[in-house]
């Protein structure tokens, strides 16, 4: 689910930036250092407002100035039981991995319809039931998240397609 | 059925009143059952009264009166019986009609009931249909309030009757307490007796044997024959019973498990014990020991025998060959003291066939490894000892093997049923192999059996407060909650859901298992082979939890007892000094990358693509890279770590370079599960897809300081030659403070010192040869850079050719030659004689190239005139060439060049080339094309390469001659000199130059 979240970050800027380019520098830093990060368990998609800074404060003993930036960020937090669309990255014998933005989830065979099986013959590995559903690399799939874990700037989790309306998307 | 049928005979306590119609009916005359049935209904009070009290009739009479009166029925007490009979007759007549209506009537009757039964309990105990009908008739009569109203004379009667009814009620109430008490007694008293019987409130102390009790003697017997002895004694006892020889004993028993080799005789007298034990086979009655009174209870104490279930796992204590091995119970006989086990055999295949037979059981037992029995191997070993007994069944060396397992019958005593703790690996050897439909062999592990044996031995230690647990057996099965406290084997559970929610209940740890939800992040505890793996729960089936590991993204199945909810990411705090993705030396010629850490070992992917499991101790060491390594891909682009490369053939795998070793690249593709995503390729088989950002080396100051970035690019102009990074002009002071310096000109030239302090224009120098600190303008100084070259403070490299020793040349320079020229040489030669050097130099380097250079060429131009100035160039030229390549024939082309005589004869050109060299380096706007490609040519002193340049130059003089010297000088030096500094001076910069 997407949220707009207010964030606060502290930046240290070298004294040589003090001048007309300071604002640009801070803004640049905000975008490069915060966008795409994973905080607690959400992913920061982009910064919406990036122009509020505290007054600078010199840090004793160093040539740096401390600024606190206040920004609004568009964040995405995947929730357990949330239904999301993703793209299949990789298929293995025990299931497949799919990518939902920054989140990579694993769909185990346990969480697929019982009639699906892993097929390595033909073009590429695929999970199929030889009827209406064939999941191969870069298929679009709709999954329900069963668990999400955010660690070390990675979002991982597991998901299921064993439910009505889940599974490979028709137009993919 | 009438309404009465609905009443409940048994449910007497619900009303607090009892009535037992059967008893009553039976006690009464047969002639008036209907009356009887009715009367109790009216009697309001319990059967106890009716049955037990003597004034039965007294009660009945008033009641019936009361009711009759209420119905306006004037019948007298005495006539009651007659009336009843009459009623009955009427009933009989009505019967036929009523019968059919019976069913439909019931609701109606029910509705009616309240009217006539206002004072009467709805207790009715009749199930006879006839009686019902009759009652119904009565009711119809009785339920006429109008009739009551129509009785004008019944006024005083009414009053009397009412009072009588009240009195009766009072009486009943009085008695009620008594009867109620009685009922209670009857109801609960009985139970009390029952419970007394069950619990036997007598304390154990009182049951201890006293002096009056029979005594117990122990008698030795042959070990293993205890029951036999007991049986023969019992037989003797039975034979002599009722004969004069009857033996007066109480009991004979044996405890073969606890006390093998003894039987026990309980008797009043030792005489009797002797009688029964003498001449019994296997019984050694000579020694008979009296058991002390206080020991008797212990002797008879029954320890609950461990039940050995079929399929359970046990451990063997004997024979020594299998000691400690896990075994599965194959067969248990109810009474026998033996159990048949399935064991993974340890057949010693190294024995030659004869010795197996001769082997003494007492001899030291070698322990061959566990391995399923293989017929072929066994036949090789000793074909004649093997007997086939059907499909996959053999007897070999006295042991039975079925389906590869050893089937062995052992005594209970040789089996350990406590603390079995089978690990999944051990138990997996007992996997049941079944043939699947597809002909493949499926192995199924009986996880339930493992779980069961684990549960048996499970201790509270497995649970920690905070664990989410579930009770899976016992009364509270299905209750879920959080473990709040663990005391030994008792776990206190804070119930999380259900009717018990919020309560704390205690449960034995055996009946509890940890509960995990799909999606939980869990960590495997120490007991399992997957210990320390962290993963996400994919599936929970009772005790078995399937996880997806974070490392390697594999599915593993472990028992829930071995799991704990964890928040960690898989941290590798394993024992090894090697960590995931470390590059290690396997031996002198092999390197590998750690792709997996196991509890004891590490898996290493070597440069040939093989994965080996290795002990950390067998790894030669970790390869620490001191500086970044570079490789070249198949098209020659450089590859560095963290670049993304792709195989150009094969699977076209992509990966991030994690290690470069010689021409092997270890790549990682996080999406691959095999080897944790690490694979190895040859660098020549990949192409770089994307490099990791800039290739900047060292600290990139521009990020820290914007000023640097801006200034530097500015100094380059359109196409400037590269300076050293950070060698811009601004922060000279920062660079030189503390540096060794030398005075570059003037009288003090060559004097060395150290810069103590500096401003933008001046530096304060502490000389080495004299005390004090002196201030000098910066332009008079050179300082020593870190890499040991002397540098002008305005950023000019003076190194490279450093013909500082060319004093002769310098000294030869005629004063007439313009200062510009000399100034260039001044640096090198250090000709102190030049008085105007400094002045000339400065503008020159500072970029007013024209002004500076012009004189330089002006000097030469004069040379062309035939003046003697050329001579110095001549020398200089030699110097220059000497520097390049002593054996160089380069002068020849110069000589042959169609240059004016002055040029050719004096071979001054090189000097001319040399002289202006530094100039272009400073950013003179020399033509790019010449500039860019040449440096390498010059950098490596290839005479051939240098040759064309003079050639090009050779044309110029004509032009020069025609044109003004100024114009000429403006161009030429640039063209040639541009390359030179790079070539001679800054070798280390040359790659950048490219």
mmCIF file of N, CA and C in Angstrom, chain A residues 14-17 25 64 80 89-90 92 94-95 97 104 106-111 137 146-149 151-152 154 156-158, chain B residues 517-522 534-539 546 548 550 553-555 567-569 670-673 702-707:
data_model
loop_
_atom_site.group_PDB
_atom_site.id
_atom_site.type_symbol
_atom_site.label_atom_id
_atom_site.label_comp_id
_atom_site.label_asym_id
_atom_site.label_seq_id
_atom_site.Cartn_x
_atom_site.Cartn_y
_atom_site.Cartn_z
ATOM 1 N N UNK A 14 29.744 19.588 3.746
ATOM 2 C CA UNK A 14 31.043 20.217 3.917
ATOM 3 C C UNK A 14 30.906 21.731 3.811
ATOM 4 N N UNK A 15 31.742 22.382 4.546
ATOM 5 C CA UNK A 15 31.609 23.838 4.614
ATOM 6 C C UNK A 15 31.757 24.496 3.252
ATOM 7 N N UNK A 16 32.466 23.827 2.380
ATOM 8 C CA UNK A 16 32.698 24.454 1.090
ATOM 9 C C UNK A 16 31.426 24.565 0.265
ATOM 10 N N UNK A 17 30.411 23.888 0.697
ATOM 11 C CA UNK A 17 29.146 24.014 -0.042
ATOM 12 C C UNK A 17 28.350 25.224 0.398
ATOM 13 N N UNK A 25 22.560 21.304 -3.389
ATOM 14 C CA UNK A 25 23.322 20.176 -2.880
ATOM 15 C C UNK A 25 22.470 19.340 -1.933
ATOM 16 N N UNK A 64 32.096 20.323 8.938
ATOM 17 C CA UNK A 64 30.789 19.994 8.388
ATOM 18 C C UNK A 64 29.669 20.734 9.091
ATOM 19 N N UNK A 80 0.971 -8.074 4.784
ATOM 20 C CA UNK A 80 0.542 -9.462 4.774
ATOM 21 C C UNK A 80 -0.908 -9.492 4.301
ATOM 22 N N UNK A 89 10.436 -13.494 -11.838
ATOM 23 C CA UNK A 89 11.865 -13.311 -12.059
ATOM 24 C C UNK A 89 12.534 -14.620 -12.411
ATOM 25 N N UNK A 90 12.166 -15.636 -11.707
ATOM 26 C CA UNK A 90 12.973 -16.825 -11.731
ATOM 27 C C UNK A 90 12.112 -18.008 -11.318
ATOM 28 N N UNK A 92 12.113 -21.995 -10.089
ATOM 29 C CA UNK A 92 12.894 -23.107 -9.577
ATOM 30 C C UNK A 92 11.947 -24.266 -9.297
ATOM 31 N N UNK A 94 11.088 -25.677 -6.669
ATOM 32 C CA UNK A 94 10.188 -25.627 -5.523
ATOM 33 C C UNK A 94 9.197 -24.469 -5.600
ATOM 34 N N UNK A 95 9.284 -23.695 -6.651
ATOM 35 C CA UNK A 95 8.362 -22.582 -6.756
ATOM 36 C C UNK A 95 8.901 -21.539 -7.702
ATOM 37 N N UNK A 97 10.057 -17.125 -8.026
ATOM 38 C CA UNK A 97 10.256 -15.833 -7.399
ATOM 39 C C UNK A 97 9.606 -14.782 -8.272
ATOM 40 N N UNK A 104 10.813 -8.875 -3.420
ATOM 41 C CA UNK A 104 10.916 -10.146 -4.139
ATOM 42 C C UNK A 104 10.248 -11.211 -3.276
ATOM 43 N N UNK A 106 8.639 -15.210 -2.859
ATOM 44 C CA UNK A 106 8.738 -16.579 -3.328
ATOM 45 C C UNK A 106 7.362 -17.213 -3.210
ATOM 46 N N UNK A 107 6.943 -17.833 -4.273
ATOM 47 C CA UNK A 107 5.686 -18.564 -4.244
ATOM 48 C C UNK A 107 6.049 -20.039 -4.287
ATOM 49 N N UNK A 108 5.779 -20.688 -3.211
ATOM 50 C CA UNK A 108 6.151 -22.098 -3.107
ATOM 51 C C UNK A 108 5.119 -22.962 -3.798
ATOM 52 N N UNK A 109 5.533 -24.151 -4.093
ATOM 53 C CA UNK A 109 4.592 -25.092 -4.687
ATOM 54 C C UNK A 109 3.413 -25.321 -3.749
ATOM 55 N N UNK A 110 3.694 -25.199 -2.466
ATOM 56 C CA UNK A 110 2.627 -25.373 -1.491
ATOM 57 C C UNK A 110 1.509 -24.372 -1.715
ATOM 58 N N UNK A 111 1.902 -23.242 -2.238
ATOM 59 C CA UNK A 111 0.930 -22.165 -2.352
ATOM 60 C C UNK A 111 0.473 -21.956 -3.783
ATOM 61 N N UNK A 137 9.149 -17.112 -17.048
ATOM 62 C CA UNK A 137 9.902 -15.922 -16.699
ATOM 63 C C UNK A 137 9.216 -14.688 -17.292
ATOM 64 N N UNK A 146 1.937 -13.505 1.870
ATOM 65 C CA UNK A 146 1.728 -14.269 3.103
ATOM 66 C C UNK A 146 2.674 -13.808 4.196
ATOM 67 N N UNK A 147 3.730 -13.192 3.807
ATOM 68 C CA UNK A 147 4.671 -12.719 4.809
ATOM 69 C C UNK A 147 5.700 -11.851 4.132
ATOM 70 N N UNK A 148 6.088 -10.809 4.797
ATOM 71 C CA UNK A 148 7.067 -9.890 4.216
ATOM 72 C C UNK A 148 8.107 -9.592 5.278
ATOM 73 N N UNK A 149 9.320 -9.527 4.828
ATOM 74 C CA UNK A 149 10.402 -9.294 5.761
ATOM 75 C C UNK A 149 11.326 -8.250 5.149
ATOM 76 N N UNK A 151 14.927 -6.606 5.427
ATOM 77 C CA UNK A 151 16.220 -6.733 6.089
ATOM 78 C C UNK A 151 17.313 -6.273 5.145
ATOM 79 N N UNK A 152 18.257 -5.584 5.705
ATOM 80 C CA UNK A 152 19.447 -5.197 4.974
ATOM 81 C C UNK A 152 19.117 -4.600 3.620
ATOM 82 N N UNK A 154 16.642 -4.960 1.868
ATOM 83 C CA UNK A 154 15.994 -5.888 0.952
ATOM 84 C C UNK A 154 14.621 -6.182 1.492
ATOM 85 N N UNK A 156 11.889 -9.037 1.280
ATOM 86 C CA UNK A 156 11.638 -10.373 0.779
ATOM 87 C C UNK A 156 10.356 -10.882 1.420
ATOM 88 N N UNK A 157 9.842 -11.953 0.862
ATOM 89 C CA UNK A 157 8.631 -12.478 1.444
ATOM 90 C C UNK A 157 8.165 -13.710 0.724
ATOM 91 N N UNK A 158 7.018 -14.186 1.141
ATOM 92 C CA UNK A 158 6.406 -15.308 0.453
ATOM 93 C C UNK A 158 4.970 -14.942 0.108
ATOM 94 N N UNK B 517 3.075 -19.577 12.194
ATOM 95 C CA UNK B 517 2.168 -19.150 11.143
ATOM 96 C C UNK B 517 2.932 -19.065 9.840
ATOM 97 N N UNK B 518 2.224 -19.270 8.794
ATOM 98 C CA UNK B 518 2.854 -19.085 7.493
ATOM 99 C C UNK B 518 3.298 -17.636 7.385
ATOM 100 N N UNK B 519 4.523 -17.454 6.981
ATOM 101 C CA UNK B 519 5.039 -16.100 6.847
ATOM 102 C C UNK B 519 5.880 -15.671 8.037
ATOM 103 N N UNK B 520 5.850 -16.458 9.095
ATOM 104 C CA UNK B 520 6.707 -16.137 10.233
ATOM 105 C C UNK B 520 8.163 -16.210 9.816
ATOM 106 N N UNK B 521 8.930 -15.365 10.420
ATOM 107 C CA UNK B 521 10.368 -15.469 10.224
ATOM 108 C C UNK B 521 10.912 -16.295 11.373
ATOM 109 N N UNK B 522 11.568 -17.364 11.046
ATOM 110 C CA UNK B 522 11.994 -18.274 12.100
ATOM 111 C C UNK B 522 13.469 -18.612 11.957
ATOM 112 N N UNK B 534 17.995 -19.174 8.884
ATOM 113 C CA UNK B 534 16.870 -18.293 9.127
ATOM 114 C C UNK B 534 15.987 -18.338 7.898
ATOM 115 N N UNK B 535 14.722 -18.349 8.100
ATOM 116 C CA UNK B 535 13.852 -18.424 6.943
ATOM 117 C C UNK B 535 12.437 -18.019 7.256
ATOM 118 N N UNK B 536 11.624 -18.182 6.254
ATOM 119 C CA UNK B 536 10.223 -17.812 6.350
ATOM 120 C C UNK B 536 9.387 -19.082 6.275
ATOM 121 N N UNK B 537 8.424 -19.175 7.138
ATOM 122 C CA UNK B 537 7.609 -20.382 7.166
ATOM 123 C C UNK B 537 6.710 -20.436 5.939
ATOM 124 N N UNK B 538 6.807 -21.547 5.233
ATOM 125 C CA UNK B 538 5.989 -21.721 4.041
ATOM 126 C C UNK B 538 4.779 -22.594 4.332
ATOM 127 N N UNK B 539 4.975 -23.538 5.204
ATOM 128 C CA UNK B 539 3.928 -24.533 5.376
ATOM 129 C C UNK B 539 4.075 -25.138 6.756
ATOM 130 N N UNK B 546 7.859 -26.258 7.096
ATOM 131 C CA UNK B 546 8.693 -26.073 5.922
ATOM 132 C C UNK B 546 9.053 -24.603 5.819
ATOM 133 N N UNK B 548 11.463 -21.473 3.895
ATOM 134 C CA UNK B 548 12.286 -20.999 2.783
ATOM 135 C C UNK B 548 13.444 -20.261 3.422
ATOM 136 N N UNK B 550 16.585 -17.929 4.037
ATOM 137 C CA UNK B 550 17.017 -16.641 3.504
ATOM 138 C C UNK B 550 18.286 -16.804 2.692
ATOM 139 N N UNK B 553 17.769 -19.622 -0.435
ATOM 140 C CA UNK B 553 16.394 -19.734 -0.887
ATOM 141 C C UNK B 553 15.998 -21.165 -1.184
ATOM 142 N N UNK B 554 16.259 -22.007 -0.222
ATOM 143 C CA UNK B 554 15.859 -23.393 -0.394
ATOM 144 C C UNK B 554 14.727 -23.707 0.559
ATOM 145 N N UNK B 555 14.032 -24.772 0.234
ATOM 146 C CA UNK B 555 12.987 -25.203 1.142
ATOM 147 C C UNK B 555 13.552 -26.292 2.031
ATOM 148 N N UNK B 567 13.790 -12.522 14.589
ATOM 149 C CA UNK B 567 13.715 -11.298 13.821
ATOM 150 C C UNK B 567 14.997 -11.052 13.057
ATOM 151 N N UNK B 568 15.999 -11.858 13.359
ATOM 152 C CA UNK B 568 17.285 -11.609 12.689
ATOM 153 C C UNK B 568 17.175 -11.887 11.220
ATOM 154 N N UNK B 569 18.028 -11.246 10.545
ATOM 155 C CA UNK B 569 18.326 -11.694 9.207
ATOM 156 C C UNK B 569 19.399 -12.738 9.408
ATOM 157 N N UNK B 670 21.825 -12.910 -7.696
ATOM 158 C CA UNK B 670 21.018 -13.164 -6.507
ATOM 159 C C UNK B 670 19.788 -13.984 -6.824
ATOM 160 N N UNK B 671 19.440 -14.042 -8.056
ATOM 161 C CA UNK B 671 18.215 -14.772 -8.373
ATOM 162 C C UNK B 671 18.462 -16.264 -8.487
ATOM 163 N N UNK B 672 19.691 -16.617 -8.627
ATOM 164 C CA UNK B 672 19.978 -18.040 -8.728
ATOM 165 C C UNK B 672 20.023 -18.627 -7.331
ATOM 166 N N UNK B 673 19.556 -19.821 -7.233
ATOM 167 C CA UNK B 673 19.595 -20.446 -5.920
ATOM 168 C C UNK B 673 20.796 -21.356 -5.791
ATOM 169 N N UNK B 702 35.996 16.269 -5.274
ATOM 170 C CA UNK B 702 34.937 17.114 -5.829
ATOM 171 C C UNK B 702 33.637 16.899 -5.092
ATOM 172 N N UNK B 703 33.485 15.736 -4.521
ATOM 173 C CA UNK B 703 32.227 15.524 -3.826
ATOM 174 C C UNK B 703 32.201 16.278 -2.527
ATOM 175 N N UNK B 704 33.362 16.396 -2.009
ATOM 176 C CA UNK B 704 33.438 17.109 -0.752
ATOM 177 C C UNK B 704 33.355 18.601 -0.993
ATOM 178 N N UNK B 705 34.027 19.036 -2.011
ATOM 179 C CA UNK B 705 34.163 20.469 -2.207
ATOM 180 C C UNK B 705 33.795 20.850 -3.636
ATOM 181 N N UNK B 706 32.746 21.543 -3.756
ATOM 182 C CA UNK B 706 32.279 21.892 -5.097
ATOM 183 C C UNK B 706 33.260 22.793 -5.827
ATOM 184 N N UNK B 707 33.996 23.563 -5.060
ATOM 185 C CA UNK B 707 34.891 24.515 -5.695
ATOM 186 C C UNK B 707 35.941 23.799 -6.534
#
